[in-house]
């Protein structure tokens, strides 16, 4: 694959935690078998009875909580990453999940995490949700000294750089639905320019609050039948989901033999400006 990769970027590692698929192999099986991972909201998230109403016109309610949910968003061993139980309890589960999946992506790339300590590894994370921090709004006394670093959107990426001792660019991209793609584009440009040689690109999202569902219901964006059916005449909206994906990227000519899984030749982003919606 090397003859045409002088300016291309190699994907050398990947890992994921997705609805119905705790790892990449399970996700591949889910796709090949054509299974649907949409289900009802887990009982430990919020009171469905309090916020669910079948009428889309009813203010303060959502007409659907169908979604792609992870089985366990709170399981985490803080000692692996040098964290205390007190600090990890105040951390957004998005931060904790991202740390685990990045570790797995490095393993997939056959790169020992310790071998990159102190190096200019870039971290580019797409994320938008502040659900966990907003849960504390009704109980300010539950906020501890680790609350701000645990729930600030920018720290989602910085937490990874801190934990692994990486010195490259580290920031969270929030462009709503395109966040991870924009993060990938920025990482691609930084590797190609020579700013860094290796980058971790990730996206993470966890659904911990009913309020965004209420807002999307008011906008009539959620599927009434609880299914995504793109390109179908039966499509009636979309379904929200959660999960995390992490990729390890490097310049193609620097990739270790046998580790290149895909090659990216270009990446670009733009805005449509003022459109009809």
CSV table of C-alpha atoms in Angstrom, one decimal:
chain,number,residue,atom,x,y,z
A,1,UNK,CA,0.0,0.0,0.0
A,2,UNK,CA,3.0,2.3,0.2
A,3,UNK,CA,3.5,3.3,-3.4
A,4,UNK,CA,0.7,5.9,-3.4
A,5,UNK,CA,0.7,7.0,0.3
A,6,UNK,CA,3.3,9.7,0.4
A,7,UNK,CA,0.7,12.3,1.5
A,8,UNK,CA,-2.0,10.0,2.9
A,9,UNK,CA,-2.9,9.1,6.4
A,10,UNK,CA,-3.0,5.5,7.7
A,11,UNK,CA,-5.6,4.2,10.1
A,12,UNK,CA,-3.6,1.8,12.3
A,13,UNK,CA,-6.0,1.2,15.2
A,14,UNK,CA,-9.6,1.3,16.1
A,15,UNK,CA,-12.0,0.5,19.0
A,16,UNK,CA,-15.6,1.1,19.8
A,17,UNK,CA,-18.3,0.7,22.4
A,18,UNK,CA,-21.7,0.9,20.7
A,19,UNK,CA,-25.3,-0.2,21.3
A,20,UNK,CA,-25.5,-3.9,21.0
A,21,UNK,CA,-21.8,-4.1,20.4
A,22,UNK,CA,-19.2,-3.9,23.2
A,23,UNK,CA,-16.3,-4.1,20.7
A,24,UNK,CA,-15.5,-3.9,17.0
A,25,UNK,CA,-16.0,-7.6,16.3
A,26,UNK,CA,-19.4,-7.5,17.9
A,27,UNK,CA,-20.3,-4.4,15.9
A,28,UNK,CA,-19.3,-6.2,12.7
A,29,UNK,CA,-21.5,-9.1,13.6
A,30,UNK,CA,-24.4,-6.8,14.3
A,31,UNK,CA,-24.1,-5.2,10.9
A,32,UNK,CA,-23.7,-8.5,9.0
A,33,UNK,CA,-26.6,-10.1,10.8
A,34,UNK,CA,-28.8,-7.0,10.2
A,35,UNK,CA,-29.8,-6.7,13.8
A,36,UNK,CA,-31.4,-3.5,15.2
A,37,UNK,CA,-29.9,-2.2,18.5
A,38,UNK,CA,-32.7,0.3,19.2
A,39,UNK,CA,-34.5,-0.3,22.4
A,40,UNK,CA,-36.3,1.3,25.3
A,41,UNK,CA,-34.4,3.6,27.7
A,42,UNK,CA,-32.7,1.7,30.5
A,43,UNK,CA,-34.6,2.0,33.8
A,44,UNK,CA,-31.7,3.7,35.6
A,45,UNK,CA,-31.6,6.8,33.4
A,46,UNK,CA,-34.7,8.9,34.2
A,47,UNK,CA,-38.4,8.5,35.0
A,48,UNK,CA,-40.1,7.6,31.7
A,49,UNK,CA,-43.5,8.0,33.3
A,50,UNK,CA,-42.6,11.6,34.2
A,51,UNK,CA,-41.5,12.7,30.8
A,52,UNK,CA,-43.2,10.5,28.2
A,53,UNK,CA,-46.4,11.5,26.5
A,54,UNK,CA,-47.8,10.1,23.2
A,55,UNK,CA,-48.9,13.5,21.9
A,56,UNK,CA,-46.2,15.5,20.1
A,57,UNK,CA,-48.1,18.6,21.0
A,58,UNK,CA,-47.8,18.1,24.7
A,59,UNK,CA,-45.3,20.6,26.2
A,60,UNK,CA,-42.7,19.3,28.6
A,61,UNK,CA,-42.8,15.7,27.3
A,62,UNK,CA,-41.2,13.6,24.7
A,63,UNK,CA,-43.3,11.2,22.6
A,64,UNK,CA,-40.4,8.7,22.3
A,65,UNK,CA,-37.4,7.6,24.3
A,66,UNK,CA,-36.4,4.8,21.8
A,67,UNK,CA,-32.7,4.9,21.3
A,68,UNK,CA,-29.4,3.1,20.9
A,69,UNK,CA,-28.2,2.6,24.5
A,70,UNK,CA,-25.1,1.1,26.0
A,71,UNK,CA,-25.6,-1.7,28.5
A,72,UNK,CA,-23.5,-0.1,31.2
A,73,UNK,CA,-22.3,3.5,31.1
A,74,UNK,CA,-21.0,3.7,34.7
A,75,UNK,CA,-18.6,0.7,35.0
A,76,UNK,CA,-15.1,2.0,35.3
A,77,UNK,CA,-11.8,1.1,37.1
A,78,UNK,CA,-10.3,4.5,38.0
A,79,UNK,CA,-7.0,3.0,39.3
A,80,UNK,CA,-6.0,2.0,35.8
A,81,UNK,CA,-5.7,5.7,34.8
A,82,UNK,CA,-4.4,7.0,38.1
A,83,UNK,CA,-7.7,8.4,39.3
A,84,UNK,CA,-9.2,8.3,42.7
A,85,UNK,CA,-12.7,6.9,43.2
A,86,UNK,CA,-13.7,10.4,44.5
A,87,UNK,CA,-12.6,12.1,41.3
A,88,UNK,CA,-14.0,9.5,39.0
A,89,UNK,CA,-17.4,9.7,40.7
A,90,UNK,CA,-17.6,13.4,39.6
A,91,UNK,CA,-16.5,12.7,36.0
A,92,UNK,CA,-18.8,12.7,33.1
A,93,UNK,CA,-19.2,9.0,32.0
A,94,UNK,CA,-18.2,10.3,28.5
A,95,UNK,CA,-14.7,11.0,29.9
A,96,UNK,CA,-14.4,7.6,31.5
A,97,UNK,CA,-15.7,5.7,28.4
A,98,UNK,CA,-13.3,7.6,26.2
A,99,UNK,CA,-10.3,6.7,28.3
A,100,UNK,CA,-11.2,3.0,28.0
A,101,UNK,CA,-11.9,3.0,24.3
A,102,UNK,CA,-8.7,5.0,23.5
A,103,UNK,CA,-6.7,2.4,25.4
A,104,UNK,CA,-8.3,-0.4,23.4
A,105,UNK,CA,-7.6,1.5,20.1
A,106,UNK,CA,-3.9,1.7,21.0
A,107,UNK,CA,-3.9,-2.0,21.8
A,108,UNK,CA,-5.4,-2.7,18.4
A,109,UNK,CA,-2.7,-0.6,16.8
A,110,UNK,CA,-0.1,-2.6,18.7
A,111,UNK,CA,1.2,0.5,20.4
A,112,UNK,CA,2.1,0.3,24.1
A,113,UNK,CA,0.5,3.4,25.8
A,114,UNK,CA,3.7,4.0,27.8
A,115,UNK,CA,5.8,4.2,24.6
A,116,UNK,CA,4.0,7.5,23.6
A,117,UNK,CA,4.3,9.3,26.9
A,118,UNK,CA,5.8,12.7,26.6
A,119,UNK,CA,5.4,12.7,22.8
A,120,UNK,CA,3.5,15.1,20.5
A,121,UNK,CA,0.4,12.9,20.1
A,122,UNK,CA,-2.7,14.8,19.1
A,123,UNK,CA,-6.1,14.2,20.5
A,124,UNK,CA,-9.2,15.3,18.6
A,125,UNK,CA,-12.6,14.5,20.1
A,126,UNK,CA,-16.1,15.1,18.8
A,127,UNK,CA,-18.6,15.7,21.6
A,128,UNK,CA,-21.6,17.8,22.3
A,129,UNK,CA,-23.5,16.4,25.3
A,130,UNK,CA,-23.5,18.0,28.7
A,131,UNK,CA,-26.1,15.8,30.2
A,132,UNK,CA,-24.1,14.6,33.2
A,133,UNK,CA,-23.2,18.0,34.4
A,134,UNK,CA,-26.8,19.3,34.0
A,135,UNK,CA,-28.0,16.5,36.2
A,136,UNK,CA,-26.5,18.4,39.2
A,137,UNK,CA,-28.5,21.5,38.5
A,138,UNK,CA,-31.2,20.4,40.9
A,139,UNK,CA,-28.8,19.4,43.7
A,140,UNK,CA,-25.9,21.9,43.9
A,141,UNK,CA,-24.8,20.2,47.2
A,142,UNK,CA,-23.7,17.2,45.2
A,143,UNK,CA,-21.0,19.2,43.4
A,144,UNK,CA,-17.5,18.4,44.6
A,145,UNK,CA,-14.1,19.9,43.9
A,146,UNK,CA,-13.7,17.7,40.8
A,147,UNK,CA,-16.9,18.8,39.2
A,148,UNK,CA,-15.6,21.3,36.8
A,149,UNK,CA,-12.8,19.2,35.3
A,150,UNK,CA,-15.2,16.3,35.3
A,151,UNK,CA,-17.9,18.0,33.3
A,152,UNK,CA,-16.5,20.7,31.2
A,153,UNK,CA,-16.7,19.8,27.5
A,154,UNK,CA,-13.2,20.9,26.7
A,155,UNK,CA,-11.7,18.5,29.2
A,156,UNK,CA,-13.1,15.4,27.4
A,157,UNK,CA,-10.1,15.6,25.1
A,158,UNK,CA,-7.7,17.0,27.6
A,159,UNK,CA,-8.4,14.2,30.0
A,160,UNK,CA,-7.0,11.7,27.5
A,161,UNK,CA,-3.8,13.8,26.9
A,162,UNK,CA,-3.4,14.2,30.6
A,163,UNK,CA,-3.9,10.5,31.4
A,164,UNK,CA,-1.5,9.3,28.7
A,165,UNK,CA,1.0,12.2,29.0
A,166,UNK,CA,0.7,13.4,25.4
A,167,UNK,CA,1.9,16.8,24.4
A,168,UNK,CA,0.3,17.4,21.0
A,169,UNK,CA,-2.9,19.4,20.2
A,170,UNK,CA,-5.8,18.4,22.4
A,171,UNK,CA,-9.3,19.8,22.0
A,172,UNK,CA,-12.9,18.9,21.8
A,173,UNK,CA,-14.9,19.8,18.6
A,174,UNK,CA,-18.6,20.6,18.9
A,175,UNK,CA,-20.2,21.0,15.6
A,176,UNK,CA,-23.3,19.0,16.6
A,177,UNK,CA,-23.9,16.0,14.3
A,178,UNK,CA,-20.6,16.5,12.4
A,179,UNK,CA,-18.3,16.8,15.4
A,180,UNK,CA,-16.4,13.6,14.9
A,181,UNK,CA,-15.9,14.3,11.1
A,182,UNK,CA,-14.6,17.8,11.8
A,183,UNK,CA,-12.3,16.3,14.5
A,184,UNK,CA,-11.0,13.8,11.9
A,185,UNK,CA,-10.4,16.6,9.3
A,186,UNK,CA,-8.4,18.6,11.8
A,187,UNK,CA,-6.3,15.6,12.8
A,188,UNK,CA,-5.7,14.8,9.1
A,189,UNK,CA,-4.5,18.3,8.4
A,190,UNK,CA,-2.2,18.4,11.4
A,191,UNK,CA,-0.5,15.1,10.5
A,192,UNK,CA,-0.2,16.0,6.8
A,193,UNK,CA,1.4,19.4,7.7
A,194,UNK,CA,4.0,17.7,9.9
A,195,UNK,CA,2.7,19.2,13.1
A,196,UNK,CA,2.4,15.8,14.6
A,197,UNK,CA,3.0,12.2,13.4
A,198,UNK,CA,0.3,10.4,15.3
A,199,UNK,CA,-3.2,11.3,16.4
A,200,UNK,CA,-6.1,9.8,18.2
A,201,UNK,CA,-9.5,10.8,16.8
A,202,UNK,CA,-12.7,9.9,18.7
A,203,UNK,CA,-16.3,10.6,19.1
A,204,UNK,CA,-18.3,10.1,22.3
A,205,UNK,CA,-21.9,10.6,23.4
A,206,UNK,CA,-24.0,9.4,26.3
A,207,UNK,CA,-27.7,10.0,26.8
A,208,UNK,CA,-28.3,10.8,30.5
A,209,UNK,CA,-31.1,13.3,30.4
A,210,UNK,CA,-34.7,13.4,29.0
A,211,UNK,CA,-34.5,17.1,28.2
A,212,UNK,CA,-32.9,16.9,24.8
A,213,UNK,CA,-35.5,14.3,23.9
A,214,UNK,CA,-38.2,16.8,24.9
A,215,UNK,CA,-36.6,19.5,22.7
A,216,UNK,CA,-36.3,17.2,19.7
A,217,UNK,CA,-39.9,16.1,20.2
A,218,UNK,CA,-41.0,19.8,20.1
A,219,UNK,CA,-39.2,20.1,16.8
A,220,UNK,CA,-40.9,16.8,15.5
A,221,UNK,CA,-37.4,15.4,14.7
A,222,UNK,CA,-37.7,12.1,16.6
A,223,UNK,CA,-39.1,9.0,14.8
A,224,UNK,CA,-42.7,8.3,16.0
A,225,UNK,CA,-42.1,4.6,15.4
A,226,UNK,CA,-38.7,4.5,17.0
A,227,UNK,CA,-36.8,3.5,13.9
A,228,UNK,CA,-34.3,5.2,11.6
A,229,UNK,CA,-35.3,4.4,8.0
A,230,UNK,CA,-33.1,6.6,5.7
A,231,UNK,CA,-34.0,6.8,2.0
A,232,UNK,CA,-37.4,5.1,2.8
A,233,UNK,CA,-40.8,6.5,2.1
A,234,UNK,CA,-41.7,5.2,5.6
A,235,UNK,CA,-39.1,7.4,7.3
A,236,UNK,CA,-40.6,9.5,10.1
A,237,UNK,CA,-37.7,11.0,11.9
A,238,UNK,CA,-34.5,9.8,13.6
A,239,UNK,CA,-33.4,7.9,16.7
A,240,UNK,CA,-30.8,9.2,19.1
A,241,UNK,CA,-28.0,6.9,20.3
A,242,UNK,CA,-24.9,6.8,22.4
A,243,UNK,CA,-21.5,5.2,22.2
A,244,UNK,CA,-17.8,5.9,21.6
A,245,UNK,CA,-15.4,5.2,18.7
A,246,UNK,CA,-11.6,5.9,18.7
A,247,UNK,CA,-9.2,5.8,15.8
A,248,UNK,CA,-5.4,5.9,15.8
A,249,UNK,CA,-4.0,7.7,12.8
A,250,UNK,CA,-0.4,8.2,11.5
A,251,UNK,CA,1.4,9.2,8.4
A,252,UNK,CA,1.2,6.3,6.0
A,253,UNK,CA,4.9,6.0,5.5
A,254,UNK,CA,5.4,5.8,9.3
A,255,UNK,CA,2.9,3.0,9.8
A,256,UNK,CA,4.3,-0.3,11.1
A,257,UNK,CA,4.2,-3.1,8.6
A,258,UNK,CA,1.0,-5.0,8.8
A,259,UNK,CA,-0.9,-2.4,10.9
A,260,UNK,CA,-2.5,-0.3,8.2
A,261,UNK,CA,-6.2,-1.0,8.1
A,262,UNK,CA,-7.3,1.8,5.8
A,263,UNK,CA,-5.8,4.8,4.1
A,264,UNK,CA,-7.4,8.3,4.1
A,265,UNK,CA,-6.5,10.3,1.0
A,266,UNK,CA,-8.3,13.6,1.8
A,267,UNK,CA,-10.5,15.3,4.4
A,268,UNK,CA,-12.4,18.5,4.2
A,269,UNK,CA,-15.2,20.4,5.9
A,270,UNK,CA,-17.4,23.4,4.9
A,271,UNK,CA,-20.7,25.1,5.9
A,272,UNK,CA,-23.7,25.7,3.7
A,273,UNK,CA,-24.3,29.2,5.2
A,274,UNK,CA,-27.9,30.3,5.2
A,275,UNK,CA,-30.1,27.5,3.9
A,276,UNK,CA,-33.8,26.7,4.0
A,277,UNK,CA,-33.7,25.3,7.5
